[in-house]
Amino acid sequence: MDKDINKMNNKFKCNNCGNQFISDTILEKCLLCNSLVTKIDSDNNYNTFYLKPFIKTKEDAIKDYKKCVFFNPLIPLKFKSKKVSSSVNKIYLISSVNNYTVSGSTKFSYVNNKKKWEIVNTVNFTYKNILNCNNNELEKLIDKINDNNYDNLVMFSNNYLNDCILLEGNLKEEDFYNKISKSIVKTSLKMINDNISYDNKKLVENNLDVTCGEYKNILIPIYLISVNYKGNNYFYLMNGFSGKSIINLTYGKSELFIFSFILFSIIFLIGFCIAYLF
């Protein structure tokens, strides 16, 4: 039976990282940091959202995750446990795709023949289809598995919510807008700077403004595995539409020691055999 978005009124907020989840089931712990969650009021309407449907299955995600961790001797055993590899969550990440306009002017100074000169640039840049993920924990990983193709989005329908959890971000709208505006201005300034051929140039005045234009609310399909190891959170993500995946993890000290010892022993034995035989 298909879920009705209006029945997905179980909304939870993590007491630690602040992320919010919408589900038709009861959640006890955060899917990102494993902390306790608190149920809060839900007043969401996603009928105006676009999305990409899940094409890859949970079995695809588990198989890919195992390929990433099982044959690497330096990865801690906790990442390889059956409990972790089977703990795949099917999630739609609530995001948006925006067009941004950067306008205004900049002023650079440079020295030529001991004389100081100034260059004034009038700027009017347009950045299209910028993915806005206001999730501190996942934004960098999401960017790496996003296919940046928004031509094949479909309108939201309850039929796509089977076994899914909706994940909201943990940044306030104002904080998120300031963060992305700074990033876009930084990119624009780099483009201007690279286009000025003079040496010893210096930015002396920045009057750039960022305006948010046309946008679409979207739901990004991802498979998520989160691992808490020695107080840090590590994530495996697979794009549920394209199958592109990424994992961030760590190496274990004991695994590094054992691997180094075995490698040293092998090299020592080979060296000993060569010396003995010749």
Tab-separated table of C-alpha atoms in Angstrom:
chain	number	residue	atom	x	y	z
A	1	MET	CA	0.000	0.000	0.000
A	2	ASP	CA	1.365	3.416	-0.939
A	3	LYS	CA	2.105	5.868	1.769
A	4	ASP	CA	0.134	9.054	1.963
A	5	ILE	CA	2.340	12.082	2.580
A	6	ASN	CA	-0.360	13.464	4.842
A	7	LYS	CA	0.006	10.369	7.023
A	8	MET	CA	3.770	10.827	7.301
A	9	ASN	CA	3.193	13.073	10.285
A	10	ASN	CA	5.807	11.517	12.539
A	11	LYS	CA	8.487	14.176	12.629
A	12	PHE	CA	11.580	13.866	14.782
A	13	LYS	CA	14.438	16.195	15.626
A	14	CYS	CA	17.858	14.973	16.742
A	15	ASN	CA	18.831	16.274	20.166
A	16	ASN	CA	22.480	16.413	19.098
A	17	CYS	CA	22.952	17.415	15.440
A	18	GLY	CA	19.556	19.081	14.899
A	19	ASN	CA	18.582	17.136	11.772
A	20	GLN	CA	14.894	16.429	11.264
A	21	PHE	CA	13.273	13.277	9.902
A	22	ILE	CA	9.740	12.630	8.635
A	23	SER	CA	8.527	9.051	8.658
A	24	ASP	CA	5.403	6.953	8.951
A	25	THR	CA	7.179	4.857	11.591
A	26	ILE	CA	8.599	5.722	14.992
A	27	LEU	CA	12.279	6.639	15.140
A	28	GLU	CA	14.203	6.364	18.395
A	29	LYS	CA	17.667	7.443	17.245
A	30	CYS	CA	19.120	9.832	14.680
A	31	LEU	CA	20.073	8.160	11.412
A	32	LEU	CA	23.173	10.367	11.140
A	33	CYS	CA	24.754	10.544	14.592
A	34	ASN	CA	22.875	7.807	16.491
A	35	SER	CA	21.746	10.248	19.208
A	36	LEU	CA	18.276	10.284	20.733
A	37	VAL	CA	15.513	12.094	18.841
A	38	THR	CA	12.444	13.967	20.031
A	39	LYS	CA	9.080	13.910	18.295
A	40	ILE	CA	7.890	17.348	17.166
A	41	ASP	CA	4.889	18.739	15.300
A	42	SER	CA	4.769	18.127	11.543
A	43	ASP	CA	3.274	20.695	9.167
A	44	ASN	CA	4.937	19.770	5.882
A	45	ASN	CA	3.502	19.698	2.387
A	46	TYR	CA	5.630	18.236	-0.383
A	47	ASN	CA	3.112	18.293	-3.212
A	48	THR	CA	5.080	21.063	-4.976
A	49	PHE	CA	8.337	19.106	-4.927
A	50	TYR	CA	10.137	17.424	-7.805
A	51	LEU	CA	12.202	14.286	-7.405
A	52	LYS	CA	14.125	11.485	-9.016
A	53	PRO	CA	12.763	8.016	-8.269
A	54	PHE	CA	14.839	5.218	-6.773
A	55	ILE	CA	16.134	2.909	-9.501
A	56	LYS	CA	18.849	1.180	-7.485
A	57	THR	CA	17.810	-1.213	-4.713
A	58	LYS	CA	18.999	-1.640	-1.148
A	59	GLU	CA	20.776	-4.803	-2.262
A	60	ASP	CA	22.738	-2.722	-4.784
A	61	ALA	CA	23.796	-0.348	-2.007
A	62	ILE	CA	24.833	-3.173	0.344
A	63	LYS	CA	26.863	-4.854	-2.405
A	64	ASP	CA	28.617	-1.605	-3.264
A	65	TYR	CA	29.309	-0.798	0.399
A	66	LYS	CA	30.895	-4.206	0.958
A	67	LYS	CA	33.078	-3.662	-2.087
A	68	CYS	CA	34.317	-0.414	-0.516
A	69	VAL	CA	35.269	-1.815	2.895
A	70	PHE	CA	35.548	-5.601	3.041
A	71	PHE	CA	38.814	-6.085	1.145
A	72	ASN	CA	40.747	-3.210	2.696
A	73	PRO	CA	42.799	-4.542	5.633
A	74	LEU	CA	43.276	-1.045	7.096
A	75	ILE	CA	39.582	-0.375	7.708
A	76	PRO	CA	38.349	-1.153	11.264
A	77	LEU	CA	36.311	-4.298	11.705
A	78	LYS	CA	33.290	-2.317	12.906
A	79	PHE	CA	32.741	-1.033	9.355
A	80	LYS	CA	32.685	-4.629	8.119
A	81	SER	CA	30.148	-6.028	10.571
A	82	LYS	CA	26.978	-7.544	9.168
A	83	LYS	CA	24.889	-5.240	11.358
A	84	VAL	CA	26.455	-2.147	9.765
A	85	SER	CA	26.407	-3.371	6.169
A	86	SER	CA	22.725	-4.273	6.419
A	87	SER	CA	21.690	-1.014	8.135
A	88	VAL	CA	20.847	0.782	4.884
A	89	ASN	CA	18.328	3.608	5.101
A	90	LYS	CA	16.317	4.653	2.069
A	91	ILE	CA	16.060	8.434	2.262
A	92	TYR	CA	14.795	11.380	0.264
A	93	LEU	CA	16.961	14.363	1.131
A	94	ILE	CA	14.972	17.603	1.057
A	95	SER	CA	16.869	20.174	-1.022
A	96	SER	CA	16.389	22.743	-3.755
A	97	VAL	CA	17.943	23.758	-7.054
A	98	ASN	CA	18.388	27.510	-7.525
A	99	ASN	CA	19.590	30.034	-10.056
A	100	TYR	CA	21.736	32.822	-8.591
A	101	THR	CA	22.742	36.179	-10.047
A	102	VAL	CA	25.870	38.004	-8.915
A	103	SER	CA	25.937	41.705	-9.762
A	104	GLY	CA	27.879	44.786	-8.686
A	105	SER	CA	31.509	45.807	-9.028
A	106	THR	CA	34.993	45.056	-7.761
A	107	LYS	CA	38.137	47.130	-7.630
A	108	PHE	CA	41.646	45.689	-7.849
A	109	SER	CA	44.907	47.579	-7.497
A	110	TYR	CA	48.288	46.697	-8.991
A	111	VAL	CA	51.695	48.308	-9.303
A	112	ASN	CA	53.317	48.874	-12.701
A	113	ASN	CA	56.598	50.761	-13.106
A	114	LYS	CA	56.354	51.872	-9.489
A	115	LYS	CA	53.016	53.500	-10.229
A	116	LYS	CA	49.799	52.287	-8.616
A	117	TRP	CA	46.856	51.530	-10.909
A	118	GLU	CA	43.287	50.472	-10.243
A	119	ILE	CA	40.971	48.220	-12.238
A	120	VAL	CA	37.207	48.473	-11.783
A	121	ASN	CA	35.135	45.485	-12.934
A	122	THR	CA	31.387	45.584	-13.460
A	123	VAL	CA	30.029	42.116	-12.723
A	124	ASN	CA	26.890	40.312	-13.894
A	125	PHE	CA	27.240	36.550	-13.495
A	126	THR	CA	24.520	33.895	-13.556
A	127	TYR	CA	24.919	30.529	-11.866
A	128	LYS	CA	22.289	27.990	-12.900
A	129	ASN	CA	21.078	24.810	-11.220
A	130	ILE	CA	23.010	25.166	-7.962
A	131	LEU	CA	22.102	22.358	-5.583
A	132	ASN	CA	21.230	23.660	-2.128
A	133	CYS	CA	21.693	21.046	0.572
A	134	ASN	CA	21.370	22.661	3.994
A	135	ASN	CA	22.703	19.619	5.809
A	136	ASN	CA	26.045	20.152	7.536
A	137	GLU	CA	26.861	16.465	7.777
A	138	LEU	CA	26.053	15.462	4.203
A	139	GLU	CA	26.420	18.515	1.942
A	140	LYS	CA	29.973	17.786	0.734
A	141	LEU	CA	29.234	14.105	0.138
A	142	ILE	CA	25.949	14.831	-1.640
A	143	ASP	CA	27.702	17.175	-4.043
A	144	LYS	CA	30.043	14.353	-5.071
A	145	ILE	CA	27.283	11.865	-5.920
A	146	ASN	CA	24.906	14.367	-7.514
A	147	ASP	CA	24.655	13.950	-11.312
A	148	ASN	CA	23.669	17.626	-11.838
A	149	ASN	CA	20.975	16.621	-14.318
A	150	TYR	CA	17.636	18.165	-13.464
A	151	ASP	CA	15.922	17.638	-16.813
A	152	ASN	CA	14.459	14.275	-15.846
A	153	LEU	CA	12.792	15.287	-12.591
A	154	VAL	CA	9.240	14.107	-11.970
A	155	MET	CA	6.509	15.704	-9.900
A	156	PHE	CA	6.063	14.438	-6.382
A	157	SER	CA	3.704	11.513	-5.896
A	158	ASN	CA	2.914	9.315	-2.913
A	159	ASN	CA	3.857	6.326	-5.048
A	160	TYR	CA	7.548	7.179	-4.630
A	161	LEU	CA	7.578	7.079	-0.818
A	162	ASN	CA	7.650	3.324	-0.324
A	163	ASP	CA	9.944	2.523	2.652
A	164	CYS	CA	11.389	6.041	2.584
A	165	ILE	CA	12.286	8.549	5.268
A	166	LEU	CA	12.403	12.267	4.498
A	167	LEU	CA	15.478	14.085	5.797
A	168	GLU	CA	15.502	17.818	6.384
A	169	GLY	CA	18.614	19.898	6.947
A	170	ASN	CA	19.881	21.382	10.181
A	171	LEU	CA	20.753	24.901	9.011
A	172	LYS	CA	18.389	27.839	9.381
A	173	GLU	CA	17.331	29.401	6.086
A	174	GLU	CA	19.124	32.675	6.851
A	175	ASP	CA	22.356	30.949	7.890
A	176	PHE	CA	22.238	28.720	4.832
A	177	TYR	CA	21.646	31.623	2.445
A	178	ASN	CA	24.574	33.557	3.958
A	179	LYS	CA	26.772	30.497	3.632
A	180	ILE	CA	25.977	29.855	-0.020
A	181	SER	CA	26.193	33.576	-0.876
A	182	LYS	CA	29.727	33.710	0.519
A	183	SER	CA	30.640	30.633	-1.519
A	184	ILE	CA	29.259	32.120	-4.758
A	185	VAL	CA	30.971	35.476	-4.177
A	186	LYS	CA	34.248	33.659	-3.480
A	187	THR	CA	33.921	31.769	-6.772
A	188	SER	CA	33.130	35.002	-8.652
A	189	LEU	CA	36.115	36.815	-7.168
A	190	LYS	CA	38.396	33.960	-8.197
A	191	MET	CA	37.077	34.151	-11.774
A	192	ILE	CA	37.699	37.909	-11.881
A	193	ASN	CA	41.124	37.558	-10.317
A	194	ASP	CA	42.154	34.845	-12.798
A	195	ASN	CA	41.018	37.041	-15.682
A	196	ILE	CA	43.321	39.918	-14.668
A	197	SER	CA	46.746	39.316	-16.183
A	198	TYR	CA	48.681	41.813	-14.067
A	199	ASP	CA	50.974	40.644	-11.283
A	200	ASN	CA	50.866	41.858	-7.674
A	201	LYS	CA	47.165	42.648	-7.892
A	202	LYS	CA	45.109	43.116	-4.765
A	203	LEU	CA	41.374	43.316	-4.127
A	204	VAL	CA	40.631	46.668	-2.494
A	205	GLU	CA	36.855	46.938	-2.896
A	206	ASN	CA	34.082	44.350	-3.199
A	207	ASN	CA	30.523	45.476	-3.956
A	208	LEU	CA	29.041	42.185	-5.156
A	209	ASP	CA	25.469	41.196	-4.291
A	210	VAL	CA	23.923	37.756	-4.683
A	211	THR	CA	20.282	37.422	-5.703
A	212	CYS	CA	18.366	34.149	-5.589
A	213	GLY	CA	16.159	33.702	-8.657
A	214	GLU	CA	14.135	30.794	-10.032
A	215	TYR	CA	14.228	27.623	-7.960
A	216	LYS	CA	12.768	24.148	-7.630
A	217	ASN	CA	12.186	22.184	-4.448
A	218	ILE	CA	13.557	18.688	-4.967
A	219	LEU	CA	13.919	15.396	-3.138
A	220	ILE	CA	17.215	13.589	-3.754
A	221	PRO	CA	17.073	9.771	-3.488
A	222	ILE	CA	19.954	8.353	-1.437
A	223	TYR	CA	20.872	5.176	0.362
A	224	LEU	CA	22.600	5.980	3.648
A	225	ILE	CA	24.788	3.942	5.978
A	226	SER	CA	26.135	5.786	9.011
A	227	VAL	CA	28.834	4.447	11.339
A	228	ASN	CA	29.811	5.954	14.668
A	229	TYR	CA	33.434	5.027	15.358
A	230	LYS	CA	35.340	6.366	18.369
A	231	GLY	CA	33.058	9.379	18.713
A	232	ASN	CA	33.111	10.361	15.028
A	233	ASN	CA	30.410	9.830	12.387
A	234	TYR	CA	31.243	8.319	9.012
A	235	PHE	CA	28.878	7.954	6.055
A	236	TYR	CA	28.337	5.878	2.964
A	237	LEU	CA	25.987	7.415	0.382
A	238	MET	CA	24.645	6.036	-2.878
A	239	ASN	CA	22.570	8.046	-5.337
A	240	GLY	CA	19.411	5.961	-5.587
A	241	PHE	CA	18.861	7.058	-9.183
A	242	SER	CA	22.328	6.886	-10.785
A	243	GLY	CA	24.091	4.434	-8.456
A	244	LYS	CA	27.038	6.790	-7.939
A	245	SER	CA	28.420	6.370	-4.436
A	246	ILE	CA	30.945	7.768	-1.980
A	247	ILE	CA	32.192	6.814	1.460
A	248	ASN	CA	34.146	8.667	4.120
A	249	LEU	CA	35.877	6.488	6.665
A	250	THR	CA	39.010	6.143	8.758
A	251	TYR	CA	41.809	3.663	9.242
A	252	GLY	CA	42.196	1.776	12.517
A	253	LYS	CA	45.405	2.061	14.530
A	254	SER	CA	45.451	-1.642	15.395
A	255	GLU	CA	44.738	-2.548	11.755
A	256	LEU	CA	47.588	-0.287	10.633
A	257	PHE	CA	49.939	-1.904	13.181
A	258	ILE	CA	48.975	-5.459	12.200
A	259	PHE	CA	49.220	-4.716	8.485
A	260	SER	CA	52.609	-3.005	8.932
A	261	PHE	CA	53.874	-5.922	11.016
A	262	ILE	CA	52.742	-8.488	8.435
A	263	LEU	CA	54.223	-6.448	5.583
A	264	PHE	CA	57.519	-6.048	7.459
A	265	SER	CA	57.589	-9.779	8.208
A	266	ILE	CA	57.042	-10.682	4.563
A	267	ILE	CA	59.770	-8.305	3.403
A	268	PHE	CA	62.124	-9.640	6.103
A	269	LEU	CA	61.474	-13.261	5.097
A	270	ILE	CA	61.994	-12.499	1.416
A	271	GLY	CA	65.230	-10.666	2.226
A	272	PHE	CA	66.375	-13.528	4.468
A	273	CYS	CA	65.635	-16.136	1.788
A	274	ILE	CA	67.491	-14.169	-0.862
A	275	ALA	CA	70.506	-13.732	1.440
A	276	TYR	CA	70.447	-17.414	2.403
A	277	LEU	CA	70.138	-18.720	-1.154
A	278	PHE	CA	72.690	-16.420	-2.712
